[in-house]
Coordinates of C-alpha atoms in Angstrom, one line a residue:
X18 CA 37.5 153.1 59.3
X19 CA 39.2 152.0 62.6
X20 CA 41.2 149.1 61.2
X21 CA 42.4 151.5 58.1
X22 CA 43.0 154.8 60.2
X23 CA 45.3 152.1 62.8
X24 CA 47.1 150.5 59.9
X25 CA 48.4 154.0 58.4
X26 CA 49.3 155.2 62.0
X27 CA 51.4 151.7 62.8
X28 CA 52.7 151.5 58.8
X29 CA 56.1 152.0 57.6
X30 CA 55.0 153.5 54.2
X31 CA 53.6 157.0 55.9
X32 CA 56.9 158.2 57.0
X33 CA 56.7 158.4 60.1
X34 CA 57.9 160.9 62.2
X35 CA 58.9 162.0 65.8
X36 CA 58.9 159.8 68.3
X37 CA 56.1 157.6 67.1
X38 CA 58.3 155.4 65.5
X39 CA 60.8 154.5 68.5
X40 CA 57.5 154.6 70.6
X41 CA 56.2 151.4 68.8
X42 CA 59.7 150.0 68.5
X43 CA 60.5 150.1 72.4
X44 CA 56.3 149.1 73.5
X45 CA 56.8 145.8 70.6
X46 CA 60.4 145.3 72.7
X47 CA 58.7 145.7 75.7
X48 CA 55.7 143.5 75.0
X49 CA 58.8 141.2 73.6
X50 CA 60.4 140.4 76.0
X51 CA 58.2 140.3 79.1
X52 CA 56.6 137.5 77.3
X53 CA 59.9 135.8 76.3
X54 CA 61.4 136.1 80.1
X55 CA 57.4 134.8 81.4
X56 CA 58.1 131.4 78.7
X57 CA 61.4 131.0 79.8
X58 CA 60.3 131.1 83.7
X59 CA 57.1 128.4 83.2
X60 CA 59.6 126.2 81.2
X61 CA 62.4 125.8 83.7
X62 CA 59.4 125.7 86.6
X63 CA 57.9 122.9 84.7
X64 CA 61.2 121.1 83.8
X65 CA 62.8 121.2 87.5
X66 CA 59.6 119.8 88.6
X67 CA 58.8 117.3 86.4
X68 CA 62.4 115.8 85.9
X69 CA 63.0 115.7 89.8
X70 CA 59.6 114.0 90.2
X71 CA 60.3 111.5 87.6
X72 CA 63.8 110.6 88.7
X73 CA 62.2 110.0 92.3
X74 CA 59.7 108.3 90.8
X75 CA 62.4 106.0 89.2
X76 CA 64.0 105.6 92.5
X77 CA 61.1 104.7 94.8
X78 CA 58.2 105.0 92.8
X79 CA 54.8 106.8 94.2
X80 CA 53.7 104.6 97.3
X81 CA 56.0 103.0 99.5
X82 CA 55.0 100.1 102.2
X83 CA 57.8 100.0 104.9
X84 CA 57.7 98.4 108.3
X85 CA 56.6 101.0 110.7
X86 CA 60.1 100.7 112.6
X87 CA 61.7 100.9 109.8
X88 CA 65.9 102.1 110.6
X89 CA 65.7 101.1 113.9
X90 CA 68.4 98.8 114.2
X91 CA 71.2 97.0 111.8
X92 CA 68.9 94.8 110.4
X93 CA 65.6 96.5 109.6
X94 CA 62.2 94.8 110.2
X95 CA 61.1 92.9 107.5
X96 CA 58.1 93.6 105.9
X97 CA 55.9 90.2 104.9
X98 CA 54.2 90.2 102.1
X99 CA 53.0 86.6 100.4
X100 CA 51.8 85.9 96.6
X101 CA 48.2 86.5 98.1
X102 CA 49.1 90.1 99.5
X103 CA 51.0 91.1 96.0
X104 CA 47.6 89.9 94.7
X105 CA 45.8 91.9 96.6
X106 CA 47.8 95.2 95.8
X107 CA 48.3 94.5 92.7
X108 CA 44.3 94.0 91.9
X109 CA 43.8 96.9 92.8
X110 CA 41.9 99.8 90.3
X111 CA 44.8 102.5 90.8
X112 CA 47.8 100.5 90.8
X113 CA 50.4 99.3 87.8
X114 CA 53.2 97.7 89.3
X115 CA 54.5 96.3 92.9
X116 CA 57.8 95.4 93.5
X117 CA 59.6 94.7 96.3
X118 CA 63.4 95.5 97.0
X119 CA 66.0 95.3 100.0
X120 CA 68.1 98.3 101.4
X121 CA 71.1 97.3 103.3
X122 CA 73.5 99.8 104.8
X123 CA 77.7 98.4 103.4
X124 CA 80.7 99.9 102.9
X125 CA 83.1 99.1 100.0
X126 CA 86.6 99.3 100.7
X127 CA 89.6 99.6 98.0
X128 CA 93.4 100.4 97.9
X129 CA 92.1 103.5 97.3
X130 CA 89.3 104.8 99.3
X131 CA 86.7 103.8 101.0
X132 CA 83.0 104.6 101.0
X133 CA 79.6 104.0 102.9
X134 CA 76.3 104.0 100.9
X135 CA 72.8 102.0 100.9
X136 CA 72.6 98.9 98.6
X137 CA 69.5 98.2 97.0
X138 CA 68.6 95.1 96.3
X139 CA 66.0 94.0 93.4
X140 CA 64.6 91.0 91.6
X141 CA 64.2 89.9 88.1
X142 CA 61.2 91.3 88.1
X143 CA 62.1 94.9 89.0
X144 CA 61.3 97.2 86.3
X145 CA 64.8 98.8 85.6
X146 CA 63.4 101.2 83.1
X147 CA 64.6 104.4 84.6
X148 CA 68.4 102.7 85.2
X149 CA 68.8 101.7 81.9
X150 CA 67.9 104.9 81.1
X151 CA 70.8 106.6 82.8
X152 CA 73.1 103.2 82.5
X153 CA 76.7 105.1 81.1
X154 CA 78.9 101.4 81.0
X155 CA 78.1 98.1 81.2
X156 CA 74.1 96.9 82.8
X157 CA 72.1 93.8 84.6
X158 CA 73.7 90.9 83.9
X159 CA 71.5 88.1 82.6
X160 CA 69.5 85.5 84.6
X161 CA 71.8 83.0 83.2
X162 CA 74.9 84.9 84.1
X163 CA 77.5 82.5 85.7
X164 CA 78.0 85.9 88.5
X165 CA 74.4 84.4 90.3
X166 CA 73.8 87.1 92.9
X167 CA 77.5 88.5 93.3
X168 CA 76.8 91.6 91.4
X169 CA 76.8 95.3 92.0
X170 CA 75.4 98.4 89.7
X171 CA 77.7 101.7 91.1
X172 CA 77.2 105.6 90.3
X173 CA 79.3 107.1 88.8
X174 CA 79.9 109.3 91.6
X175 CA 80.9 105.7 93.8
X176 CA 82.7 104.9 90.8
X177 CA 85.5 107.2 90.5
X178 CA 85.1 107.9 94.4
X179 CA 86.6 104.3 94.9
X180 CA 88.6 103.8 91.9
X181 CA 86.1 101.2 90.2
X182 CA 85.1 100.7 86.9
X183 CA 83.0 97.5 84.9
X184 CA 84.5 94.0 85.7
X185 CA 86.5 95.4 88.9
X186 CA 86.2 93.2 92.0
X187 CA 84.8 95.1 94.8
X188 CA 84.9 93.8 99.1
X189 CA 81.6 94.8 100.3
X190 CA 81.7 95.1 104.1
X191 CA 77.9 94.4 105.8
X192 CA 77.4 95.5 109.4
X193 CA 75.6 93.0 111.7
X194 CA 76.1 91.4 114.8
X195 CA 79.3 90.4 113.1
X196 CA 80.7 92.0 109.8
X197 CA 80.3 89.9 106.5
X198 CA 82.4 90.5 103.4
X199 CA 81.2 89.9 100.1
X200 CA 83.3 90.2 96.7
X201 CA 80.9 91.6 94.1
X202 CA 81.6 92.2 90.6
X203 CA 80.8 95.6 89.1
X204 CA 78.4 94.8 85.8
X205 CA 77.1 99.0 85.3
X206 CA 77.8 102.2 86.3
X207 CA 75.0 104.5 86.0
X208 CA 74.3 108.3 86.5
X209 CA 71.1 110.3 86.8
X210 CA 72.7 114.1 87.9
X211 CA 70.8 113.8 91.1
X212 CA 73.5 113.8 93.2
X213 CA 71.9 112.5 96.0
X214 CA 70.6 109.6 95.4
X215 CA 74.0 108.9 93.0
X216 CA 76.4 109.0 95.7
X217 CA 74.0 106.9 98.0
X218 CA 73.0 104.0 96.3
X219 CA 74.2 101.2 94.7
X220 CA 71.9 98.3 93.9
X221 CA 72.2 94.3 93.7
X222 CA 70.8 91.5 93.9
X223 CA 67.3 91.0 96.0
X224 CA 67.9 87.3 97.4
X225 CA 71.6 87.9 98.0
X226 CA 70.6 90.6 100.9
X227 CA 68.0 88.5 102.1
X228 CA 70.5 85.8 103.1
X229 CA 72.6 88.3 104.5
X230 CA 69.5 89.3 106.7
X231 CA 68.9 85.8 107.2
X232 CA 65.0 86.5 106.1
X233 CA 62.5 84.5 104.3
X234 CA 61.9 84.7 100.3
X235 CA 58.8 86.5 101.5
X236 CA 60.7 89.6 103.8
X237 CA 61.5 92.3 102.3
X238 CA 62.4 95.7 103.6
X239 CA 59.5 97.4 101.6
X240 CA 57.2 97.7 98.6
X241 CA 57.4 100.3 95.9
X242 CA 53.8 100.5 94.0
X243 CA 53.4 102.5 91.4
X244 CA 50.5 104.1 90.1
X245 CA 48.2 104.3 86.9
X246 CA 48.3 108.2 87.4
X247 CA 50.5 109.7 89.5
X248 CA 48.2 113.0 90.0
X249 CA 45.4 110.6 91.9
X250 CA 48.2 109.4 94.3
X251 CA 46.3 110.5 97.5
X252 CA 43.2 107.9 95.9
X253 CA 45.8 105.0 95.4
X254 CA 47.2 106.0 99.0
X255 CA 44.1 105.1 100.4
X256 CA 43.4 101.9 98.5
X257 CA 47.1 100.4 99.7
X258 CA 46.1 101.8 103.5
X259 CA 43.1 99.8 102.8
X260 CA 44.8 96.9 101.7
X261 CA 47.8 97.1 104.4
X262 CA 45.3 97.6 107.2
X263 CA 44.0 94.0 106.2
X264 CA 47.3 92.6 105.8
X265 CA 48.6 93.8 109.5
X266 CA 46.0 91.7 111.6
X267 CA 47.1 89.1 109.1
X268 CA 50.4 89.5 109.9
X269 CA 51.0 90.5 112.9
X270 CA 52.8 94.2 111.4
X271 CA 52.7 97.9 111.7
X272 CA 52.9 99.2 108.1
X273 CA 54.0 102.3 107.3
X274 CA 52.3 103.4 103.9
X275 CA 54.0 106.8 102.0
X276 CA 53.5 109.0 99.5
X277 CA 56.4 109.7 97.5
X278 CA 55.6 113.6 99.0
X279 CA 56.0 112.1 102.2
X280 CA 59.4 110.9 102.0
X281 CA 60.8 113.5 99.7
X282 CA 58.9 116.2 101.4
X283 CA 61.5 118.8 101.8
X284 CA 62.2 118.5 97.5
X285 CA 58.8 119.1 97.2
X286 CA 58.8 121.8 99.8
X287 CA 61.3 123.2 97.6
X288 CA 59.8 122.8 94.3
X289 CA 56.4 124.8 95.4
X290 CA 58.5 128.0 97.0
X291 CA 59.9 128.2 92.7
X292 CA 56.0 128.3 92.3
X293 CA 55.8 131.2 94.4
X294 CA 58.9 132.5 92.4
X295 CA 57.1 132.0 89.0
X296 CA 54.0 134.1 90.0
X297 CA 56.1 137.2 91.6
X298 CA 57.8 136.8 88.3
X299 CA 55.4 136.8 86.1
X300 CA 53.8 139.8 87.8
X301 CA 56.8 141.9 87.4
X302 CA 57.0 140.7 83.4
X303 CA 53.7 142.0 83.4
X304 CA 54.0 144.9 84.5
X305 CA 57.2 146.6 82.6
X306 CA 55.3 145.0 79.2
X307 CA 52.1 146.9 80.5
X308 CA 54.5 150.5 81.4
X309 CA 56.7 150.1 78.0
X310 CA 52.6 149.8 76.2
X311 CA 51.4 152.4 78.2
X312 CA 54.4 154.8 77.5
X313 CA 54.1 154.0 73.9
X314 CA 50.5 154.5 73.4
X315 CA 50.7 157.7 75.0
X316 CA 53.4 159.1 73.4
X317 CA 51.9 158.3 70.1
X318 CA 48.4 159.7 71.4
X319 CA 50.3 162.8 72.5
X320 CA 52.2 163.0 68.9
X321 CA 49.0 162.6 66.9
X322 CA 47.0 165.6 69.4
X323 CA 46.4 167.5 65.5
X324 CA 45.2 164.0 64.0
X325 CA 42.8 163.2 66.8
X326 CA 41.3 166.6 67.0
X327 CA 41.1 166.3 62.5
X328 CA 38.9 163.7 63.2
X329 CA 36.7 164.4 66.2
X330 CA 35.9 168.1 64.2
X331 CA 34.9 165.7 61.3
X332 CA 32.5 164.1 63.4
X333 CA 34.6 161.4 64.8
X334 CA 33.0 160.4 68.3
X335 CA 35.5 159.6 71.2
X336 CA 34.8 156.1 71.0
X337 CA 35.4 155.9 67.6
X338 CA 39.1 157.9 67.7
X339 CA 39.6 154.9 71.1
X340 CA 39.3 152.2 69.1
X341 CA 42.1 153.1 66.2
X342 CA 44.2 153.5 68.9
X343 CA 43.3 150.3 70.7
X344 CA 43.3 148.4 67.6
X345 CA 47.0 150.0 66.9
X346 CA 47.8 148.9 70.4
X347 CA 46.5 145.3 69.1
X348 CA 48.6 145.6 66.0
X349 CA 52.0 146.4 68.5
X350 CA 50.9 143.8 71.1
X351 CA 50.7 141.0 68.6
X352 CA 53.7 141.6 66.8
X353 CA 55.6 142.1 70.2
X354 CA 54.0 138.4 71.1
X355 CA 55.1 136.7 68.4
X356 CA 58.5 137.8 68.7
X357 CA 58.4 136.8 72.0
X358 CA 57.3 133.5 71.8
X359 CA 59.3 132.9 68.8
X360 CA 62.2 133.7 70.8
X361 CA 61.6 132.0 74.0
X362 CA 60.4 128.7 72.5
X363 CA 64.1 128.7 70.3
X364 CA 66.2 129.3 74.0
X365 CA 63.9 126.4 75.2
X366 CA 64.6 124.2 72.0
X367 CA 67.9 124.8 71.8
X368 CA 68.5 124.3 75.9
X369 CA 66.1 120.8 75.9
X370 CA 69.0 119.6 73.0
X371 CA 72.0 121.3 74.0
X372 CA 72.1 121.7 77.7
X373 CA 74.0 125.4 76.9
X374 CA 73.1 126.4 80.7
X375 CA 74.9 124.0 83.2
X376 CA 73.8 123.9 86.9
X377 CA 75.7 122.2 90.1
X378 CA 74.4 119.1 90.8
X379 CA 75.0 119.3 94.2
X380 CA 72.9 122.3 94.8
X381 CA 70.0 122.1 92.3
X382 CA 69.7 117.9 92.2
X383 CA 70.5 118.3 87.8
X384 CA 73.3 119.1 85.7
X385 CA 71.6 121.7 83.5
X386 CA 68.7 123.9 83.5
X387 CA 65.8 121.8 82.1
X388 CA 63.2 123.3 80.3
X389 CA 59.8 121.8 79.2
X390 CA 57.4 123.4 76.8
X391 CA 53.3 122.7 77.0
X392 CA 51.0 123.6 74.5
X393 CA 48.5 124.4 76.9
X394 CA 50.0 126.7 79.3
X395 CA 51.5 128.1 76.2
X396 CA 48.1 128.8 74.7
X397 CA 46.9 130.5 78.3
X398 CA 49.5 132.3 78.9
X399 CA 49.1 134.2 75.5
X400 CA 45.9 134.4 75.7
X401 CA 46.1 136.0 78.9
X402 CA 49.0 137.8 78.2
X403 CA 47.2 139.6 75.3
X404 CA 44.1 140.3 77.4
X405 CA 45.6 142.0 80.2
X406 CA 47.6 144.5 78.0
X407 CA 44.3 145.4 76.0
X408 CA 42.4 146.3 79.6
X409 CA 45.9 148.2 80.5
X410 CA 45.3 150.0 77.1
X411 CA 42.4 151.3 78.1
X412 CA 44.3 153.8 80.4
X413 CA 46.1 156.3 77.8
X414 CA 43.3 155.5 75.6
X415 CA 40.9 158.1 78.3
X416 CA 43.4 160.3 77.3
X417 CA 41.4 161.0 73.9
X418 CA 38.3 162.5 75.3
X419 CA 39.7 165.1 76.9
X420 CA 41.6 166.5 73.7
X421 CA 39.2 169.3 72.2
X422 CA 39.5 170.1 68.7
X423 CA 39.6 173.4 68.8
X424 CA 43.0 173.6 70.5
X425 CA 44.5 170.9 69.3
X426 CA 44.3 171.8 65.6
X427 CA 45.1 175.6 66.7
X428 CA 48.3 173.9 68.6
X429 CA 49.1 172.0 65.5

C-alpha cells in the first residue's frame, strides 16, 4: 500500500495541485545539484592531486639519493655509486627503476636575452617517458647522432624566453672556478604547464656535465628511484635508507635519502589544505540538498493534512502514513541523484577532453582545471549521499503523528 499510495502522491497523472508540485520540483533541484557541485569538487581535488603528483613524479621520481651537502658550493658533491650499489638498489622488493642524472647550474646567452636555469643531465638509459609525453617539437636525438653530447632539450617557456627554437645554436655559460662555454644544439622543446619546473630546467647530456665537473663515470649528483607503488613510498624509503647506510661506510659519504614529499613539501602542503576545502564543501552541499528535502517534504506533508488524516481514520497507523512519505522522499531523492550525477559526470567529460576551464599556470602549477572521475568514490559518495538524506527525512516525517484526524478532515 505504501509503494502505491507514494507513487500517486509523486505522479503526474493525479493532477496535482498547490504547492506540491513545485515542492518536488525545487527538493529534486535541490537534491540535483548539491550532488552535481559535491562530483565536480572530488573530481578537480582528485585531478590537481594526481596530475601534480605525477608530473613530479616525472621530474624526480619518488626517492631521491643526494649527497648530504648537496648545493653547497659551484660544484656539488658527488654522489658515488658503482655497478654493485645500482645492484643493490635495484634488487630491492619495492623498487622499479634507478637512474642517475646531473644538475648543473648555466646560463644561456642570445642576441636576445639571457636566462639562468638548472641543466639536467641524463643517460641513455633514463626513462624519458614523461618528456616525450609533453615533447611539442623536435626530441632525444639518437645514440648514433653525429651531435654526441652537445645537445640540449628547452621548455617552452626558455624557448621563447631566449628566442630559440629546434636546430638553433645555443652558448651555454657554466660557472666554476673559471667560466666554460659550450655550444649546444637545441634537438626538443617540451612543455608540461607546470611552470615551475618549465622555466627551470633544461636537460642534456649525463657524461657531458660530468666532464664539466671533472668527476668520474661513477659521480653523479644523485639518484632518482622509483617505486613499484608509489602509496608504500615510506616502505621503499626505508629499504634505500637501508641500502645507503651500507653504502656510506663503503664510501666514505653522507647520503641524503628523500621522499618526493620531502622535497616538494610545500605542493603537498598545498594539495591537503584543498582536502580540507573538499570536506567544508561537501558539508555545505549537504546541507542545502538536506533544507530544499526537508522544505519539500513538509510542504507536501502540510498540503496532504486531509489525506493523512483519510487514512489514519481508516486505520492507517502512524508508521504506516511515514513510510509513503519516506518512500516518496526516496522517489524525489533518486530522481534528483540521477540528474545530478548525469550532469556532473558530462561537465567532467566534457572538461577531461576539452579543457573549457583555463587556469594560470603560474599560480595553480596547470593550464586548466583537471578533473578525474573514480568509480569508487563515485559509488560512496551516492551511496552515502542517499543515506544521509533518508535519516534527514525522518525529521518532517514526525510531523505525521501529531496530525489527528479529527481536525484534519474537519479543516479540509
Amino acid at each position: 500500500m505504501e509503494k502505491f499510495l507514494a507513487r500517486r502522491l509523486y505522479g503526474r497523472d493525479e493532477g496535482v495541485k498547490g504547492g506540491s508540485r513545485p515542492a518536488i520540483i525545487i527538493a529534486t533541484a535541490g537534491i540535483a545539484v548539491g550532488l552535481m557541485v559535491m562530483i565536480l569538487t572530488m573530481s578537480v581535488t582528485r585531478g590537481f592531486k594526481c596530475q601534480i603528483r605525477d608530473k613530479v613524479m616525472g621530474f624526480s621520481q619518488h626517492i631521491t639519493v643526494t649527497n648530504t651537502y648537496v648545493g653547497m658550493g659551484i660544484i656539488e658533491d658527488p654522489v658515488t655509486c658503482t655497478d654493485s650499489a645500482f645492484k643493490a638498489l635495484s634488487n630491492l622488493e619495492l623498487v622499479k627503476r634507478v637512474q642517475p642524472f646531473v644538475n648543473k647550474p648555466c646560463i644561456v646567452r642570445t642576441d636576445e636575452a639571457f636566462h639562468g636555469f638548472m641543466l639536467k643531465g641524463i643517460d641513455a638509459n633514463y626513462d624519458r617517458t614523461f618528456l616525450n609525453q609533453y615533447m611539442l617539437e623536435g626530441g632525444f636525438p639518437e645514440l648514433q647522432d653525429s651531435l654526441g653530447s652537445n645537445w640540449i632539450i628547452l621548455s617552452r617557456t626558455i624557448a621563447d624566453m631566449l628566442g630559440l627554437e629546434v636546430g638553433s645554436k645555443a652558448d651555454v655559460y657554466f660557472m666554476q672556478n673559471q667560466v666554460r662555454i659550450r655550444r649546444l644544439t637545441v634537438t626538443g622543446i617540451y612543455e608540461t604547464g607546470f611552470l615551475e619546473y618549465d622555466r627551470m630546467f633544461g636537460v642534456s647530456e649525463l657524461a657531458l656535465l660530468q666532464r664539466l665537473n671533472e668527476w668520474t663515470p661513477d659521480e653523479y649528483t644523485g639518484l632518482e628511484i622509483r617505486l613499484k607503488d608509489y602509496q608504500r613510498i615510506d616502505d621503499g624509503y626505508s629499504q634505500v635508507r637501508g641500502v645507503m647506510n651500507e653504502l656510506e661506510s663503503i664510501n666514505d659519504e653522507d647520503y641524503l635519502v628523500q621522499t618526493m614529499y620531502d622535497t616538494h613539501s610545500g605542493l603537498f602542503a598545498w594539495l591537503d589544505v584543498l582536502d580540507l576545502n573538499v570536506w567544508i564543501i561537501l558539508a555545505l552541499m549537504l546541507g542545502i540538498a538536506g533544507f530544499t528535502m526537508i522544505s519539500g517534504l513538509l510542504i507536501i506533508i502540510f498540503e496532504r493534512t486531509a489525506t493523512i488524516g483519510t487514512l489514519k481514520s481508516m486505520g492507517a497507523s502512524n508508521s504506516t502514513v511515514r513510510k509513503v512519505f519516506l518512500r516518496l522522499a526516496s522517489y524525489i531523492i533518486i530522481k534528483g541523484m540521477a540528474i545530478g550525477n548525469v550532469v556532473g559526470i558530462v561537465i567532467c567529460f566534457v572538461q577531461q577532453w576539452f579543457h573549457i576551464i583555463p587556469l594560470d599556470p603560474a599560480n595553480y602549477y596547470l593550464d586548466s582545471v583537471p578533473m578525474q572521475i573514480g568509480l569508487g568514490w563515485l559509488i560512496i559518495l551516492n551511496v552515502v549521499m542517499f543515506i544521509l538524506s533518508m535519516l534527514m527525512m525522518l525529521i518532517p516525517s514526525a510531523v505525521i503523528s501529531r496530525i489527528v484526524p479529527s481536525k484534519s478532515i474537519r479543516f479540509e
